[in-house]
Coordinates of N, CA and C in Angstrom, one line a residue:
M1 N 0.9 -1.2 0.0 CA 0.0 0.0 0.0 C 0.9 1.2 0.0
A2 N 0.7 2.1 -1.0 CA 1.5 3.3 -1.1 C 1.1 4.3 0.0
W3 N 2.2 5.0 0.4 CA 2.0 6.0 1.5 C 2.4 7.4 1.0
W4 N 1.5 8.3 1.1 CA 1.8 9.6 0.7 C 1.8 10.6 1.9
P5 N 2.9 11.4 1.9 CA 2.9 12.4 3.0 C 1.7 13.3 3.0
E6 N 1.3 13.6 4.2 CA 0.2 14.5 4.4 C 0.5 15.9 3.8
R7 N -0.4 16.4 3.1 CA -0.2 17.8 2.6 C -0.3 18.8 3.8
P8 N 0.5 19.8 3.8 CA 0.4 20.8 4.9 C -0.9 21.5 4.8
L9 N -1.4 21.8 5.9 CA -2.7 22.5 6.0 C -2.6 23.9 5.5
P10 N -3.5 24.4 4.8 CA -3.4 25.8 4.4 C -3.5 26.7 5.6
P11 N -2.8 27.9 5.5 CA -2.8 28.8 6.6 C -4.2 29.3 6.9
P12 N -4.5 29.6 8.1 CA -5.9 30.0 8.4 C -6.2 31.4 7.8
P13 N -7.4 31.6 7.4 CA -7.7 32.9 6.8 C -7.5 34.0 7.8
E14 N -7.1 35.2 7.2 CA -6.8 36.4 8.1 C -8.2 36.8 8.6
P15 N -8.1 37.3 9.9 CA -9.4 37.8 10.4 C -9.9 38.9 9.6
P16 N -11.2 39.1 9.5 CA -11.8 40.2 8.8 C -11.2 41.5 9.3
G17 N -10.9 42.4 8.3 CA -10.5 43.7 8.7 C -9.0 43.9 8.8
R18 N -8.2 42.8 8.9 CA -6.7 42.9 9.0 C -6.1 43.6 7.7
A19 N -6.5 43.1 6.6 CA -6.0 43.6 5.3 C -6.4 45.1 5.2
A20 N -7.6 45.4 5.6 CA -8.0 46.8 5.5 C -7.2 47.7 6.4
A21 N -6.9 47.1 7.6 CA -6.1 47.9 8.6 C -4.6 48.1 8.1
G22 N -4.1 47.0 7.5 CA -2.7 47.1 6.9 C -2.7 48.1 5.8
A23 N -3.7 48.1 5.0 CA -3.7 49.1 3.9 C -3.8 50.5 4.4
A24 N -4.5 50.6 5.5 CA -4.7 52.0 6.1 C -3.4 52.6 6.6
L25 N -2.4 51.7 7.0 CA -1.2 52.2 7.5 C -0.3 52.9 6.5
W26 N -0.5 52.6 5.2 CA 0.4 53.1 4.2 C 0.2 54.6 4.0
P27 N -1.0 55.1 3.9 CA -1.2 56.6 3.8 C -0.7 57.3 5.1
W28 N -0.9 56.7 6.3 CA -0.4 57.3 7.5 C 1.1 57.4 7.5
S29 N 1.8 56.4 6.9 CA 3.3 56.4 6.8 C 3.7 57.5 5.9
L30 N 3.0 57.7 4.8 CA 3.3 58.9 3.9 C 3.1 60.2 4.6
R31 N 2.1 60.3 5.4 CA 1.8 61.5 6.1 C 2.9 61.8 7.2
G32 N 3.4 60.7 7.9 CA 4.5 60.9 8.8 C 5.8 61.3 8.2
L33 N 6.1 60.7 7.0 CA 7.3 61.1 6.3 C 7.2 62.6 5.8
S34 N 6.0 63.0 5.3 CA 5.8 64.3 4.9 C 6.0 65.3 6.0
E35 N 5.5 65.0 7.2 CA 5.6 65.9 8.3 C 7.1 66.0 8.8
T36 N 7.8 64.8 8.7 CA 9.2 64.8 9.1 C 10.0 65.7 8.1
L37 N 9.7 65.6 6.8 CA 10.4 66.4 5.8 C 10.1 67.9 6.1
E38 N 8.9 68.2 6.4 CA 8.6 69.6 6.7 C 9.4 70.2 7.9
V39 N 9.5 69.4 8.9 CA 10.3 69.8 10.1 C 11.7 70.0 9.7
V40 N 12.3 69.1 9.0 CA 13.7 69.2 8.6 C 13.9 70.5 7.7
A41 N 13.0 70.7 6.7 CA 13.1 71.9 5.9 C 13.0 73.1 6.7
L42 N 12.0 73.2 7.6 CA 11.9 74.4 8.5 C 13.1 74.6 9.3
A43 N 13.7 73.6 9.9 CA 14.9 73.7 10.7 C 16.1 74.2 9.8
L44 N 16.2 73.7 8.6 CA 17.2 74.2 7.6 C 17.0 75.6 7.3
L45 N 15.8 76.1 7.0 CA 15.5 77.5 6.7 C 15.9 78.4 7.9
M46 N 15.5 77.9 9.1 CA 15.8 78.7 10.3 C 17.4 78.8 10.5
F47 N 18.1 77.7 10.2 CA 19.5 77.8 10.3 C 20.1 78.7 9.3
L48 N 19.7 78.7 8.1 CA 20.2 79.6 7.0 C 19.8 81.0 7.4
A49 N 18.6 81.3 7.9 CA 18.2 82.6 8.3 C 19.1 83.2 9.4
V50 N 19.4 82.3 10.4 CA 20.3 82.8 11.4 C 21.7 83.1 10.9
R51 N 22.2 82.2 10.0 CA 23.5 82.4 9.5 C 23.6 83.6 8.6
A52 N 22.5 84.0 8.0 CA 22.5 85.2 7.2 C 22.6 86.5 8.0
V53 N 22.2 86.5 9.3 CA 22.3 87.7 10.1 C 23.3 87.6 11.2
A54 N 23.8 86.5 11.5 CA 24.8 86.4 12.6 C 25.8 85.2 12.3
Q55 N 27.0 85.4 12.9 CA 28.1 84.4 12.7 C 28.9 84.3 14.0
N56 N 29.3 83.1 14.4 CA 30.2 83.0 15.5 C 31.6 83.2 15.1
F57 N 32.4 83.7 16.0 CA 33.8 84.0 15.7 C 34.7 83.6 16.9
I58 N 35.8 83.0 16.6 CA 36.8 82.6 17.7 C 38.0 83.6 17.6
V59 N 38.2 84.3 18.7 CA 39.4 85.2 18.7 C 40.7 84.4 18.7
D60 N 41.5 84.6 17.7 CA 42.7 83.9 17.5 C 43.9 84.8 17.7
G61 N 44.6 84.7 18.7 CA 45.8 85.6 18.9 C 45.6 86.7 20.0
R62 N 46.6 87.5 20.1 CA 46.5 88.5 21.2 C 46.4 90.0 20.7
S63 N 46.0 90.1 19.4 CA 46.0 91.5 18.8 C 45.0 92.4 19.4
M64 N 43.9 91.8 20.0 CA 42.9 92.7 20.5 C 42.9 92.7 22.1
E65 N 43.9 92.3 22.7 CA 44.0 92.4 24.2 C 44.2 93.9 24.5
P66 N 43.6 94.4 25.6 CA 42.9 93.6 26.6 C 41.4 93.4 26.4
T67 N 40.9 93.9 25.3 CA 39.5 93.9 25.0 C 39.0 92.4 24.9
F68 N 39.8 91.6 24.1 CA 39.4 90.2 23.8 C 40.7 89.4 24.0
A69 N 40.6 88.2 24.6 CA 41.7 87.3 24.8 C 41.6 86.2 23.8
H70 N 42.7 85.6 23.6 CA 42.8 84.4 22.7 C 41.8 83.3 23.1
G71 N 41.0 82.8 22.2 CA 40.1 81.7 22.5 C 38.7 82.2 22.8
E72 N 38.5 83.5 23.0 CA 37.1 83.9 23.4 C 36.2 83.8 22.2
L73 N 34.9 83.6 22.5 CA 33.9 83.3 21.4 C 32.9 84.5 21.3
L74 N 32.7 85.0 20.1 CA 31.9 86.1 19.9 C 30.8 85.8 18.9
I75 N 29.7 86.7 18.9 CA 28.7 86.7 17.9 C 28.9 87.9 17.1
V76 N 28.9 87.8 15.8 CA 29.1 88.9 14.8 C 27.8 89.2 14.1
N77 N 27.4 90.5 14.2 CA 26.2 91.0 13.5 C 26.5 91.3 12.1
K78 N 26.0 90.4 11.2 CA 26.3 90.5 9.7 C 25.4 91.6 9.1
L79 N 24.3 92.0 9.8 CA 23.4 93.0 9.2 C 23.8 94.4 9.6
A80 N 24.8 94.6 10.4 CA 25.2 95.9 10.9 C 25.5 96.9 9.8
Y81 N 26.1 96.5 8.8 CA 26.5 97.4 7.7 C 25.8 96.9 6.4
A82 N 24.8 96.2 6.4 CA 24.1 95.6 5.2 C 23.6 96.8 4.3
S83 N 23.8 96.6 3.0 CA 23.4 97.6 2.1 C 22.3 97.1 1.2
V84 N 21.5 98.0 0.7 CA 20.4 97.7 -0.2 C 20.5 98.6 -1.5
D85 N 20.5 97.9 -2.6 CA 20.6 98.6 -3.9 C 19.2 99.2 -4.3
L86 N 19.1 100.5 -4.4 CA 17.9 101.1 -4.7 C 17.9 101.7 -6.2
S87 N 18.9 101.4 -6.9 CA 19.0 102.0 -8.3 C 17.9 101.5 -9.2
W88 N 17.3 100.3 -8.9 CA 16.3 99.8 -9.8 C 14.9 100.5 -9.6
L89 N 14.8 101.2 -8.5 CA 13.5 101.9 -8.3 C 13.4 103.2 -9.2
P90 N 12.2 103.6 -9.6 CA 12.1 104.8 -10.4 C 12.6 106.0 -9.5
G91 N 13.5 106.7 -10.1 CA 14.1 107.9 -9.4 C 15.0 107.5 -8.2
G92 N 15.3 106.2 -8.1 CA 16.2 105.7 -7.0 C 17.6 106.2 -7.2
S93 N 18.3 106.3 -6.0 CA 19.7 106.8 -6.0 C 20.6 105.7 -6.5
E94 N 21.7 106.0 -7.1 CA 22.7 105.0 -7.5 C 23.5 104.5 -6.3
E95 N 23.5 105.3 -5.2 CA 24.2 104.9 -4.0 C 23.4 103.9 -3.2
E96 N 24.1 103.0 -2.6 CA 23.4 101.9 -1.8 C 22.9 102.5 -0.5
W97 N 21.8 102.0 -0.1 CA 21.2 102.4 1.2 C 21.6 101.4 2.3
R98 N 22.1 102.0 3.4 CA 22.5 101.2 4.5 C 21.5 101.5 5.7
P99 N 20.5 100.6 5.8 CA 19.4 100.9 6.8 C 19.9 100.9 8.3
F100 N 21.0 100.2 8.5 CA 21.5 100.1 9.9 C 22.8 100.9 10.2
G101 N 23.2 101.7 9.2 CA 24.4 102.5 9.4 C 25.6 102.0 8.7
E102 N 26.7 102.7 8.8 CA 28.0 102.4 8.3 C 29.0 102.2 9.4
P103 N 30.2 101.7 9.0 CA 31.2 101.5 10.1 C 31.6 102.9 10.6
A104 N 31.7 102.9 12.0 CA 32.0 104.2 12.7 C 33.3 104.0 13.5
V105 N 34.0 105.1 13.8 CA 35.2 105.1 14.6 C 34.8 104.5 15.9
G106 N 35.6 103.5 16.3 CA 35.4 102.8 17.6 C 34.7 101.4 17.4
D107 N 34.1 101.2 16.3 CA 33.5 99.9 16.0 C 34.5 98.7 16.0
V108 N 34.2 97.6 16.6 CA 35.0 96.4 16.5 C 34.4 95.5 15.4
V109 N 35.2 95.3 14.3 CA 34.7 94.6 13.2 C 35.5 93.3 12.9
V110 N 34.8 92.4 12.3 CA 35.4 91.1 11.8 C 35.4 91.2 10.3
F111 N 36.5 90.9 9.6 CA 36.6 91.1 8.2 C 37.5 90.0 7.6
R112 N 37.4 89.8 6.3 CA 38.3 88.9 5.5 C 39.6 89.7 5.3
F113 N 40.7 89.0 5.7 CA 42.0 89.7 5.5 C 42.3 89.9 4.0
P114 N 42.6 91.1 3.6 CA 42.8 91.4 2.2 C 43.9 90.5 1.5
G115 N 44.9 90.2 2.3 CA 46.0 89.4 1.7 C 45.7 87.9 1.6
E116 N 44.7 87.4 2.3 CA 44.3 86.0 2.4 C 42.9 85.9 2.8
R117 N 42.0 85.9 1.9 CA 40.6 86.1 2.2 C 39.9 84.9 2.8
E118 N 40.6 83.8 2.9 CA 40.1 82.7 3.7 C 40.2 82.9 5.2
R119 N 41.0 83.9 5.6 CA 41.2 84.1 7.0 C 40.4 85.3 7.5
D120 N 39.8 85.2 8.7 CA 39.1 86.3 9.2 C 39.9 87.0 10.4
F121 N 39.9 88.3 10.3 CA 40.6 89.1 11.4 C 39.5 89.9 12.2
I122 N 39.9 90.3 13.3 CA 39.1 91.2 14.2 C 40.0 92.4 14.6
K123 N 39.5 93.6 14.3 CA 40.2 94.9 14.7 C 39.2 95.9 15.0
R124 N 39.7 97.1 15.4 CA 38.9 98.3 15.7 C 39.0 99.3 14.6
V125 N 37.9 99.9 14.2 CA 37.9 101.0 13.2 C 38.4 102.3 14.0
V126 N 39.5 102.9 13.4 CA 39.9 104.2 14.0 C 39.7 105.3 13.1
A127 N 39.4 105.1 11.8 CA 39.2 106.2 10.9 C 38.3 105.6 9.7
V128 N 37.4 106.5 9.2 CA 36.6 106.0 8.1 C 36.8 106.9 6.9
A129 N 36.1 106.6 5.8 CA 36.3 107.4 4.5 C 36.1 108.9 4.7
G130 N 37.1 109.6 4.1 CA 37.1 111.1 4.2 C 37.8 111.6 5.3
Q131 N 38.3 110.8 6.3 CA 39.0 111.3 7.4 C 40.5 111.1 7.2
T132 N 41.3 111.9 7.8 CA 42.8 111.9 7.8 C 43.3 111.2 9.1
V133 N 44.1 110.2 9.0 CA 44.6 109.5 10.1 C 46.1 109.5 10.1
R134 N 46.6 109.6 11.3 CA 48.1 109.4 11.5 C 48.4 108.9 12.9
V135 N 49.5 108.3 13.1 CA 50.0 107.8 14.4 C 51.3 108.5 14.7
E136 N 51.3 109.2 15.8 CA 52.5 110.0 16.1 C 52.6 110.2 17.6
D137 N 53.8 110.1 18.2 CA 54.1 110.4 19.6 C 53.2 109.5 20.5
S138 N 53.0 108.2 20.1 CA 52.2 107.2 20.8 C 50.7 107.5 20.9
F139 N 50.2 108.3 19.9 CA 48.8 108.5 19.9 C 48.3 108.4 18.4
V140 N 47.0 108.2 18.3 CA 46.3 108.2 17.0 C 45.6 109.5 16.9
Y141 N 45.7 110.2 15.7 CA 45.1 111.4 15.4 C 44.2 111.2 14.2
V142 N 42.9 111.7 14.3 CA 42.0 111.6 13.2 C 41.5 113.1 13.0
D143 N 41.8 113.5 11.7 CA 41.5 114.9 11.4 C 42.2 115.9 12.4
G144 N 43.4 115.5 12.8 CA 44.1 116.4 13.7 C 43.7 116.3 15.1
V145 N 42.8 115.5 15.5 CA 42.3 115.4 16.9 C 42.7 114.0 17.4
R146 N 43.3 114.0 18.6 CA 43.8 112.8 19.3 C 42.6 112.0 19.7
L147 N 42.6 110.7 19.4 CA 41.5 109.8 19.9 C 41.7 109.5 21.4
A148 N 40.5 109.5 22.0 CA 40.5 109.0 23.4 C 40.3 107.5 23.4
E149 N 41.3 106.7 23.8 CA 41.3 105.2 23.6 C 41.6 104.5 24.9
P150 N 40.6 104.4 25.8 CA 40.8 103.7 27.1 C 41.0 102.2 26.9
Y151 N 40.7 101.7 25.7 CA 40.8 100.2 25.5 C 42.2 99.7 25.1
V152 N 43.1 100.7 24.8 CA 44.4 100.3 24.3 C 45.3 99.7 25.4
S153 N 46.0 98.6 25.1 CA 46.8 98.0 26.2 C 48.1 98.8 26.5
E154 N 48.7 99.4 25.4 CA 49.9 100.2 25.6 C 50.0 101.1 24.4
P155 N 50.6 102.3 24.5 CA 50.7 103.2 23.3 C 51.5 102.6 22.2
P156 N 51.2 102.9 21.0 CA 52.0 102.4 19.8 C 53.4 102.9 19.8
T157 N 54.3 102.1 19.5 CA 55.7 102.6 19.4 C 56.1 102.9 17.9
Y158 N 55.1 102.7 17.0 CA 55.4 103.0 15.6 C 54.8 104.3 15.2
R159 N 55.1 104.7 14.0 CA 54.6 106.0 13.4 C 54.0 105.7 12.1
V160 N 52.9 106.4 11.9 CA 52.2 106.3 10.6 C 52.0 107.7 10.1
E161 N 52.5 108.0 8.9 CA 52.4 109.3 8.3 C 50.9 109.6 8.0
A162 N 50.5 110.9 8.0 CA 49.1 111.2 7.8 C 48.7 110.8 6.4
R163 N 47.5 110.2 6.3 CA 47.0 109.7 5.1 C 45.4 109.9 5.1
L164 N 44.9 110.1 3.9 CA 43.4 110.3 3.8 C 42.8 108.9 3.5
V165 N 41.8 108.5 4.3 CA 41.1 107.3 4.0 C 40.2 107.4 2.8
P166 N 40.4 106.6 1.8 CA 39.6 106.8 0.5 C 38.2 106.3 0.7
E167 N 37.4 106.7 -0.3 CA 36.0 106.3 -0.3 C 35.9 104.8 -0.3
G168 N 35.0 104.2 0.5 CA 34.8 102.7 0.5 C 35.8 102.0 1.3
S169 N 36.6 102.7 2.1 CA 37.6 102.1 2.9 C 37.6 102.5 4.4
V170 N 38.2 101.8 5.3 CA 38.4 102.2 6.7 C 39.8 101.9 7.1
F171 N 40.2 102.5 8.2 CA 41.6 102.2 8.7 C 41.4 101.5 10.1
V172 N 42.0 100.3 10.2 CA 41.7 99.5 11.4 C 43.0 99.2 12.2
L173 N 42.9 99.2 13.5 CA 44.1 98.8 14.3 C 43.6 97.8 15.4
G174 N 44.5 97.0 15.9 CA 44.3 96.2 17.0 C 44.4 96.9 18.3
D175 N 43.7 96.6 19.3 CA 43.8 97.3 20.6 C 45.2 97.0 21.3
N176 N 45.8 95.9 21.0 CA 47.2 95.6 21.4 C 48.1 96.1 20.3
R177 N 48.3 97.4 20.4 CA 48.9 98.2 19.2 C 50.2 97.6 18.8
N178 N 51.0 97.2 19.7 CA 52.4 96.8 19.3 C 52.5 95.3 19.0
N179 N 51.3 94.6 19.0 CA 51.3 93.2 18.7 C 50.1 92.9 17.8
S180 N 49.9 93.7 16.8 CA 48.8 93.5 15.9 C 49.2 93.8 14.4
F181 N 48.8 92.9 13.6 CA 49.0 93.0 12.1 C 47.8 93.7 11.5
D182 N 47.9 94.9 11.2 CA 46.7 95.7 10.9 C 47.0 96.8 9.9
S183 N 46.2 97.8 9.8 CA 46.3 98.8 8.7 C 47.7 99.6 8.8
H184 N 48.3 99.6 10.0 CA 49.6 100.3 10.0 C 50.6 99.5 9.3
S185 N 50.4 98.2 9.0 CA 51.3 97.4 8.3 C 50.9 97.2 6.8
W186 N 49.6 96.9 6.6 CA 49.2 96.6 5.2 C 48.2 97.6 4.6
G187 N 47.9 98.7 5.3 CA 47.2 99.8 4.6 C 45.7 99.7 4.9
M188 N 44.9 100.4 4.0 CA 43.5 100.6 4.2 C 42.8 99.3 4.0
L189 N 41.6 99.1 4.7 CA 40.8 98.0 4.5 C 39.6 98.3 3.6
D190 N 39.4 97.6 2.6 CA 38.2 97.8 1.7 C 37.0 97.4 2.5
A191 N 36.0 98.3 2.7 CA 34.9 98.1 3.6 C 34.0 96.9 3.1
S192 N 34.1 96.6 1.8 CA 33.4 95.4 1.3 C 33.8 94.1 1.9
L193 N 35.0 94.1 2.5 CA 35.5 92.9 3.1 C 35.0 92.7 4.5
I194 N 34.3 93.7 5.1 CA 33.9 93.6 6.4 C 32.7 92.6 6.5
I195 N 32.8 91.6 7.4 CA 31.7 90.6 7.6 C 30.6 91.1 8.5
G196 N 31.0 91.8 9.5 CA 30.0 92.4 10.4 C 30.7 93.0 11.6
R197 N 29.9 93.4 12.6 CA 30.3 94.0 13.8 C 30.2 93.1 15.0
A198 N 31.3 93.0 15.8 CA 31.2 92.1 16.9 C 30.2 92.7 17.9
E199 N 29.2 91.8 18.3 CA 28.2 92.3 19.2 C 28.1 91.7 20.6
F200 N 28.5 90.4 20.7 CA 28.2 89.7 21.9 C 29.3 88.7 22.2
R201 N 29.8 88.7 23.4 CA 30.8 87.6 23.8 C 30.1 86.6 24.7
Y202 N 30.1 85.3 24.2 CA 29.4 84.3 25.0 C 30.3 83.3 25.6
W203 N 31.6 83.5 25.5 CA 32.6 82.6 26.2 C 33.9 83.4 26.3
P204 N 34.5 83.4 27.6 CA 34.1 82.6 28.7 C 32.8 83.2 29.4
L205 N 32.2 82.3 30.3 CA 31.0 82.8 30.9 C 31.3 83.9 31.9
S206 N 32.5 84.0 32.4 CA 32.8 85.1 33.3 C 32.9 86.5 32.6
A207 N 33.0 86.5 31.3 CA 33.0 87.7 30.5 C 31.9 87.9 29.6
I208 N 30.8 87.1 29.8 CA 29.7 87.1 28.9 C 29.0 88.5 28.9
G209 N 28.6 89.0 27.7 CA 28.0 90.3 27.6 C 28.2 90.9 26.3
G210 N 27.6 92.1 26.1 CA 27.7 92.9 24.8 C 29.1 93.5 24.7
V211 N 29.5 93.8 23.4 CA 30.8 94.4 23.1 C 30.7 95.9 23.2
D212 N 31.6 96.5 23.9 CA 31.6 98.0 24.0 C 32.4 98.5 22.8
H213 N 31.8 99.3 22.0 CA 32.4 99.8 20.8 C 33.1 101.2 21.0
V214 N 32.9 101.8 22.1 CA 33.5 103.1 22.5 C 33.5 104.1 21.4
R215 N 32.3 104.5 21.0 CA 32.1 105.4 19.9 C 32.8 106.7 20.3
Q216 N 33.5 107.3 19.3 CA 34.2 108.6 19.6 C 33.3 109.7 19.3
P217 N 32.9 110.6 20.3 CA 33.5 111.9 20.5 C 35.0 111.8 20.6
L218 N 35.6 112.6 19.9 CA 37.1 112.6 19.9 C 37.6 113.3 21.2
A219 N 38.8 113.1 21.4 CA 39.4 113.6 22.7 C 39.4 115.1 22.8
A220 N 39.2 115.8 21.6 CA 39.2 117.3 21.6 C 38.0 117.8 22.5
A221 N 37.0 117.0 22.6 CA 35.8 117.4 23.4 C 36.2 117.4 24.8
E222 N 37.3 116.8 25.2 CA 37.7 116.7 26.6 C 38.8 117.7 26.9
G223 N 39.1 118.6 25.9 CA 40.1 119.6 26.1 C 41.4 119.3 25.6
V224 N 41.5 118.1 24.8 CA 42.8 117.8 24.2 C 43.0 118.6 23.0
S225 N 44.2 119.2 22.9 CA 44.4 120.1 21.8 C 44.5 119.4 20.4
R226 N 44.3 120.1 19.4 CA 44.4 119.6 18.0 C 45.9 119.6 17.6
S227 N 46.2 118.8 16.7 CA 47.5 118.7 16.1 C 47.4 118.8 14.6
P228 N 48.0 119.8 13.9 CA 47.9 119.9 12.5 C 48.4 118.7 11.8
S229 N 47.8 118.3 10.7 CA 48.2 117.1 9.9 C 48.0 117.4 8.4
T230 N 48.8 116.6 7.7 CA 48.7 116.8 6.2 C 48.4 115.5 5.6
A231 N 47.3 115.4 4.8 CA 46.9 114.2 4.1 C 47.8 113.9 2.9
R232 N 47.9 112.6 2.6 CA 48.6 112.3 1.4 C 48.0 111.0 0.8

């Protein structure tokens, strides 16, 4: 008598409604994926928006002592000197509009170094376009008036002959005057290279707070005499 193995029993039928429930999961999965992508896109847009208006900066070196020490962390305001081109408007001026102002004497700015634009420097503006600047007898003079500079670590031991700051440029120096590679060495800074103004120090925690830009009234307002100068 021949023997045949038993055939396996067919699987039991799925309970009613299981297939429908499984099918219903697919659109919910798509919805979850869509919501996740929306969150990621929103986070990316927020990151780009923040990067458009602010940038972190690490102080490298001693050129800004005693105002900033090596390794301190700053927030740079990239909108401080932002410009808007209005020439396309009917009757618009060909000059750019700067809604938040222009670099001013005393501002601490971060900029791309003219000789190596991959490097960022931090210095203080001591003269702007149209002003005459010189360094003599351990002091900085702007338009013949000595600057009041309580932030300087020590007086400069070098001399800079009087020169006129051209349009679109600024003259910058480090607060650590005798240990700074700045305009007294390489000349005027093209203002288009300025990334922004240092606004806030967030490290170390012991020094956290806003940056003091020491805007000048010049020292003449305090009775310091003028010194004649000649631009070149």
